[in-house]
Coordinates of C-alpha atoms and ligand atoms in Angstrom, one line a residue:
X1 CA -3.3 9.5 24.4
X2 CA -1.4 6.6 23.0
X3 CA 2.1 7.2 21.5
X4 CA 2.4 6.1 17.9
X5 CA 5.5 4.8 16.1
X6 CA 5.6 5.0 12.4
X7 CA 8.1 3.2 10.1
X8 CA 8.1 4.0 6.4
X9 CA 7.2 7.6 5.5
X10 CA 7.0 7.4 1.7
X11 CA 4.0 8.5 -0.4
X12 CA 1.5 6.8 1.8
X13 CA 3.2 6.8 5.2
X14 CA 4.1 10.4 5.1
X15 CA 0.5 11.5 4.3
X16 CA -0.9 9.2 7.0
X17 CA 1.5 10.6 9.6
X18 CA 0.4 14.1 8.8
X19 CA -3.2 13.1 9.6
X20 CA -2.0 11.4 12.8
X21 CA -0.2 14.6 13.9
X22 CA -3.3 16.6 13.0
X23 CA -5.4 14.4 15.2
X24 CA -3.0 15.2 18.1
X25 CA -1.1 11.9 18.4
X26 CA 2.5 12.0 19.7
X27 CA 4.5 10.4 16.9
X28 CA 7.9 8.7 16.6
X29 CA 9.2 8.2 13.1
X30 CA 11.8 6.2 11.2
X31 CA 12.4 5.9 7.4
X32 CA 15.3 4.5 5.4
X33 CA 15.8 7.8 3.7
X34 CA 15.8 10.2 6.7
X35 CA 14.9 13.3 4.7
X36 CA 11.4 11.9 4.1
X37 CA 10.7 12.5 7.8
X38 CA 11.8 16.1 7.8
X39 CA 8.4 17.6 7.2
X40 CA 7.0 15.4 10.0
X41 CA 9.7 16.4 12.5
X42 CA 9.1 20.0 11.6
X43 CA 5.5 19.4 12.7
X44 CA 6.5 17.9 16.1
X45 CA 7.3 14.2 15.3
X46 CA 10.4 12.7 16.9
X47 CA 13.0 11.0 14.7
X48 CA 14.4 7.6 15.9
X49 CA 17.5 6.0 14.5
X50 CA 16.0 2.5 13.8
X51 CA 12.8 0.5 14.1
X52 CA 13.9 -0.9 17.5
X53 CA 14.1 2.6 19.0
X54 CA 10.7 3.5 17.5
X55 CA 9.2 0.4 19.1
X56 CA 10.8 1.0 22.5
X57 CA 9.2 4.5 22.7
X58 CA 5.7 3.8 21.3
X59 CA 2.6 2.0 22.4
X60 CA 1.4 1.2 18.8
X61 CA 3.9 0.6 16.0
X62 CA 2.8 1.0 12.3
X63 CA 4.8 -0.1 9.3
X64 CA 4.2 1.1 5.8
X65 CA 7.2 0.1 3.7
X66 CA 7.4 -1.1 0.1
X67 CA 7.8 -4.9 -0.4
X68 CA 7.5 -8.0 1.8
X69 CA 11.3 -8.2 2.0
X70 CA 11.2 -4.7 3.6
X71 CA 8.6 -5.8 6.1
X72 CA 10.8 -8.8 7.0
X73 CA 13.7 -6.4 7.5
X74 CA 12.0 -3.9 9.7
X75 CA 10.5 -6.6 11.9
X76 CA 13.3 -9.3 12.1
X77 CA 16.7 -7.7 11.2
X78 CA 19.2 -6.3 13.7
X79 CA 17.7 -3.2 15.4
X80 CA 14.3 -4.3 14.0
X81 CA 10.9 -4.1 15.8
X82 CA 11.2 -7.6 17.3
X83 CA 14.6 -6.7 18.8
X84 CA 12.7 -4.5 21.2
X85 CA 10.5 -5.7 24.1
X86 CA 7.0 -5.6 22.5
X87 CA 5.0 -6.9 25.5
X88 CA 1.7 -5.1 25.8
X89 CA 2.2 -3.2 22.5
X90 CA 0.2 -3.3 19.3
X91 CA 2.0 -4.0 16.0
X92 CA 0.3 -3.0 12.8
X93 CA 1.6 -3.7 9.3
X94 CA -0.1 -1.5 6.7
X95 CA 2.2 -2.5 3.8
X96 CA 0.5 -4.5 1.1
X97 CA 2.3 -7.8 1.7
X98 CA 1.9 -11.6 1.8
X99 CA -0.9 -13.1 3.9
X100 CA 1.7 -15.7 5.0
X101 CA 4.1 -13.0 6.2
X102 CA 1.2 -11.5 8.2
X103 CA 0.7 -14.8 9.9
X104 CA 4.5 -15.1 10.7
X105 CA 4.5 -11.7 12.3
X106 CA 1.4 -12.5 14.2
X107 CA 3.0 -15.6 15.6
X108 CA 6.2 -14.0 16.6
X109 CA 4.4 -10.9 18.0
X110 CA 2.0 -13.0 20.0
X111 CA 4.7 -15.2 21.4
X112 CA 6.5 -12.0 22.6
X113 CA 3.3 -10.7 24.3
X114 CA 2.1 -8.1 21.6
X115 CA -1.1 -7.8 19.8
X116 CA -0.7 -7.9 16.0
X117 CA -2.8 -6.6 13.0
X118 CA -2.3 -6.7 9.3
X119 CA -4.0 -3.6 8.0
X120 CA -3.3 -2.8 4.3
X121 CA -5.2 0.1 2.8
X122 CA -6.9 1.2 -0.4
X123 CA -7.6 4.7 -1.7
X124 CA -4.3 5.8 -3.2
X125 CA -2.1 8.8 -2.5
X126 CA -5.2 11.1 -2.5
X127 CA -7.0 8.9 0.0
X128 CA -4.0 9.0 2.3
X129 CA -3.7 12.8 2.0
X130 CA -7.4 13.4 2.6
X131 CA -7.8 10.8 5.4
X132 CA -10.3 8.8 3.3
X133 CA -8.5 5.5 3.0
X134 CA -10.3 2.2 3.5
X135 CA -8.4 -0.2 5.9
X136 CA -8.7 -4.0 5.6
X137 CA -7.8 -5.6 8.9
X138 CA -6.8 -9.0 10.1
X139 CA -5.4 -10.3 13.5
X140 CA -6.4 -9.5 17.1
X141 CA -10.0 -8.2 17.1
X142 CA -9.4 -6.5 20.5
X143 CA -6.5 -4.5 19.1
X144 CA -8.7 -3.5 16.2
X145 CA -11.3 -2.2 18.6
X146 CA -8.6 -0.3 20.6
X147 CA -7.3 1.3 17.4
X148 CA -10.7 2.4 16.0
X149 CA -10.0 6.1 16.9
X150 CA -6.6 5.9 15.2
X151 CA -8.1 4.4 12.0
X152 CA -10.8 7.1 12.1
X153 CA -8.1 9.8 11.9
X154 CA -6.7 8.3 8.7
X155 CA -9.6 6.6 6.9
X156 CA -13.2 6.8 6.1
X157 CA -13.7 3.1 6.7
X158 CA -11.9 0.4 8.6
X159 CA -13.2 -3.1 8.5
X160 CA -12.2 -6.2 10.5
X161 CA -12.1 -9.4 8.4
X162 CA -10.8 -12.2 10.7
X163 CA -7.5 -13.8 11.8
X164 CA -4.0 -12.8 10.8
X165 CA -3.7 -12.6 7.0
X166 CA -7.4 -11.8 6.5
X167 CA -6.5 -8.1 5.9
X168 CA -3.9 -9.0 3.3
X169 CA -6.3 -11.4 1.6
X170 CA -8.9 -8.7 1.4
X171 CA -6.3 -6.3 -0.1
X172 CA -5.5 -9.1 -2.7
X173 CA -9.2 -9.3 -3.6
X174 CA -9.0 -5.5 -4.1
X175 CA -6.0 -5.7 -6.3
X176 CA -7.5 -8.5 -8.5
X177 CA -10.4 -6.0 -9.1
X178 CA -7.9 -3.2 -9.9
X179 CA -6.1 -5.5 -12.4
X180 CA -9.3 -5.3 -14.4
X181 CA -10.0 -1.6 -14.0
X182 CA -6.4 -0.6 -14.9
X183 CA -6.1 -2.8 -18.0
X184 CA -9.7 -1.9 -19.0
X185 CA -9.0 1.9 -18.7
X186 CA -5.7 1.5 -20.7
X187 CA -7.2 -0.5 -23.6
X188 CA -10.2 1.8 -23.6
X189 CA -8.0 4.8 -24.1
X190 CA -5.8 3.1 -26.7
X191 CA -8.9 2.2 -28.7
X192 CA -10.7 5.5 -28.3
X193 CA -7.6 7.4 -29.5
X194 CA -7.1 5.2 -32.5
X195 CA -10.8 5.7 -33.4
X196 CA -10.1 9.5 -33.4
X197 CA -12.5 10.2 -30.5
X198 CA -12.3 13.3 -28.2
X199 CA -10.5 11.6 -25.2
X200 CA -11.5 14.0 -22.4
X201 CA -15.2 13.7 -23.5
X202 CA -14.8 9.9 -23.7
X203 CA -13.4 9.8 -20.1
X204 CA -16.2 12.0 -18.8
X205 CA -19.0 10.1 -20.6
X206 CA -17.8 6.6 -20.0
X207 CA -17.1 7.5 -16.4
X208 CA -20.7 8.6 -16.0
X209 CA -22.2 5.3 -17.2
X210 CA -22.0 1.7 -16.2
X211 CA -18.2 1.6 -16.9
X212 CA -17.6 4.1 -14.2
X213 CA -14.8 3.1 -11.8
X214 CA -12.1 4.6 -9.5
X215 CA -9.1 3.9 -11.9
X216 CA -10.8 5.8 -14.7
X217 CA -11.9 8.8 -12.7
X218 CA -8.6 9.1 -10.8
X219 CA -6.0 8.0 -13.4
X220 CA -7.8 8.8 -16.7
X221 CA -7.3 12.6 -16.3
X222 CA -3.7 12.0 -15.2
X223 CA -3.0 10.0 -18.4
X224 CA -4.6 12.7 -20.6
X225 CA -2.3 15.3 -19.0
X226 CA 0.7 13.1 -19.6
X227 CA 1.2 12.8 -15.8
X228 CA 2.7 9.5 -15.1
X229 CA 4.0 10.3 -11.6
X230 CA 2.9 8.0 -8.7
X231 CA 0.3 7.9 -7.1
X232 CA 0.8 4.2 -6.9
X233 CA 4.1 2.8 -8.2
X234 CA 3.9 0.2 -11.0
X235 CA 6.6 -1.8 -9.3
X236 CA 4.3 -2.1 -6.2
X237 CA 1.3 -3.1 -8.3
X238 CA 3.4 -5.8 -10.0
X239 CA 4.4 -7.0 -6.5
X240 CA 0.7 -7.1 -5.5
X241 CA -0.3 -9.1 -8.6
X242 CA 2.5 -11.6 -8.0
X243 CA 1.3 -12.1 -4.4
X244 CA -2.3 -12.5 -5.5
X245 CA -1.4 -15.1 -8.1
X246 CA 1.0 -16.9 -5.8
X247 CA -1.7 -17.1 -3.1
X248 CA -4.4 -18.1 -5.6
X249 CA -2.1 -21.0 -6.7
X250 CA -1.8 -22.1 -3.1
X251 CA -5.6 -22.1 -3.0
X252 CA -5.7 -24.1 -6.2
X253 CA -7.6 -21.5 -8.3
X254 CA -6.7 -19.9 -11.7
X255 CA -7.1 -16.2 -12.4
X256 CA -6.3 -15.9 -16.1
X257 CA -7.3 -12.2 -16.4
X258 CA -5.1 -11.2 -13.4
X259 CA -2.3 -13.3 -14.9
X260 CA -2.5 -11.3 -18.1
X261 CA -2.4 -8.0 -16.1
X262 CA 0.7 -9.3 -14.3
X263 CA 2.3 -10.2 -17.7
X264 CA 1.7 -6.6 -18.9
X265 CA 3.0 -4.9 -15.8
X266 CA 6.0 -7.3 -15.9
X267 CA 6.9 -5.9 -19.4
X268 CA 6.5 -2.3 -18.1
X269 CA 8.5 -2.8 -14.9
X270 CA 11.1 -5.5 -15.7
X271 CA 11.6 -5.1 -19.5
X272 CA 11.1 -1.4 -19.9
X273 CA 12.4 -0.5 -16.5
X274 CA 9.5 1.9 -15.8
X275 CA 8.5 0.6 -12.4
X276 CA 8.8 4.0 -10.8
X277 CA 6.0 5.3 -13.0
X278 CA 2.5 5.3 -11.5
X279 CA 0.2 2.4 -12.5
X280 CA -1.4 4.7 -15.2
X281 CA 2.0 4.4 -17.0
X282 CA 0.8 1.0 -18.4
X283 CA -0.4 3.0 -21.5
X284 CA 3.3 3.5 -22.4
X285 CA 3.2 -0.1 -23.8
X286 CA 1.1 1.5 -26.6
X287 CA 1.8 5.2 -26.6
X288 CA 5.4 6.4 -27.1
Ligands
NAP1 P1 7.0 4.4 -1.1 O1 6.8 5.9 -1.4 O2 8.1 3.7 -1.7 O3 7.1 4.3 0.5 C1 7.8 3.2 1.2 C2 8.7 3.8 2.2 O4 9.2 2.8 3.0 C3 9.9 4.5 1.6 O5 10.0 5.8 2.1 C4 11.0 3.6 1.9 O6 12.3 4.3 2.2 C5 10.6 3.0 3.2 N1 11.3 1.7 3.5 C6 11.4 0.7 2.6 N2 12.1 -0.3 3.2 C7 12.5 0.2 4.4 C8 13.3 -0.3 5.5 N3 13.8 -1.6 5.4 N4 13.5 0.5 6.5 C9 12.9 1.7 6.6 N5 12.2 2.2 5.7 C10 11.9 1.5 4.6 O7 5.7 3.6 -1.4 P2 4.1 3.9 -1.0 O8 3.5 4.4 -2.3 O9 4.1 4.8 0.2 O10 3.6 2.5 -0.7 C11 3.9 1.8 0.5 C12 3.1 0.5 0.6 O11 1.7 0.8 0.5 C13 3.4 -0.5 -0.6 O12 3.4 -1.8 -0.1 C14 2.3 -0.2 -1.6 O13 2.0 -1.4 -2.4 C15 1.1 0.1 -0.6 N6 0.0 0.9 -1.1 C16 0.3 2.0 -1.9 C17 -0.8 2.8 -2.4 C18 -0.5 4.0 -3.2 O14 -1.5 4.5 -3.9 N7 0.7 4.6 -3.2 C19 -2.1 2.5 -2.0 C20 -2.3 1.4 -1.2 C21 -1.2 0.6 -0.8 P3 13.1 5.1 1.0 O15 12.5 6.5 1.1 O16 14.5 5.0 1.4 O17 12.7 4.4 -0.3

């Protein structure tokens, strides 16, 4: 069975690693904050001191870090993935990152004899825990086929979309949709509360009709409980909206509703310094 290296064991990476261990894969792990790998090491994973060591010991190397700059660092910095010999290995970035960075990694990896995939995911913290993520893949088709059993262990659907960057572009399409469902849910709750309605009943009823959506059914109940923990960090969603808008600009299209969602999350994250709240924290722009 192939040996898997995993770099970045935060909310998503840690839960994905648990499912890989459950499926019987040998696992090498690295994370900036070492303690976030303790539970994995206790279950049989091997700690490595840096991304280079992970890469040297594994056949397939996954990364699931925060921002594009973190991806750049784990790949290209001293003791990074590309400092190892990657010939014959498969490199998979699951971070939600820039399509252009996926292409840069593809080029560097291919030149060094590796196969490379961009494979961001959707389905949230619960999807990661339950192994029911959806995976959106770009890059080497043959590597995608090789990894199908691995994707099966962590997701309910993995789909190949085309050359390097196609996975990230699909994830951006996903986030453009989520921009609408998160702002829609938030404004719906602000309105319903001001109108004096029974909020749990509104969430249940609206969620059963044609306004049903994932943001409402997963985050609506969390908002009503006053639970703003991530889930999905607002600072990461703002990062995604910025990437989507930047990429849209390069393609010469305007997305005014996504732009408005970005402006709102920018107030939450940059002005109010609440980027560590889950994305459902957007309602704090209205509710004190
Ligand atoms: P997270 O909890 O912040 O996890 C990221 C992990 O990467 C952290 O443990 C962090 O280390 C580590 N890391 C960052 N830079 C590193 C570096 N240079 N070297 C080693 N480790 C590094 O965030 P998350 O919620 O798991 O999200 C991860 C990615 O998935 C993000 O791009 C996010 O947009 C995307 N995503 C998230 C969700 C979701 O619902 N949460 C869903 C889909 C996609 P520290 O522990 O030191 O901070």
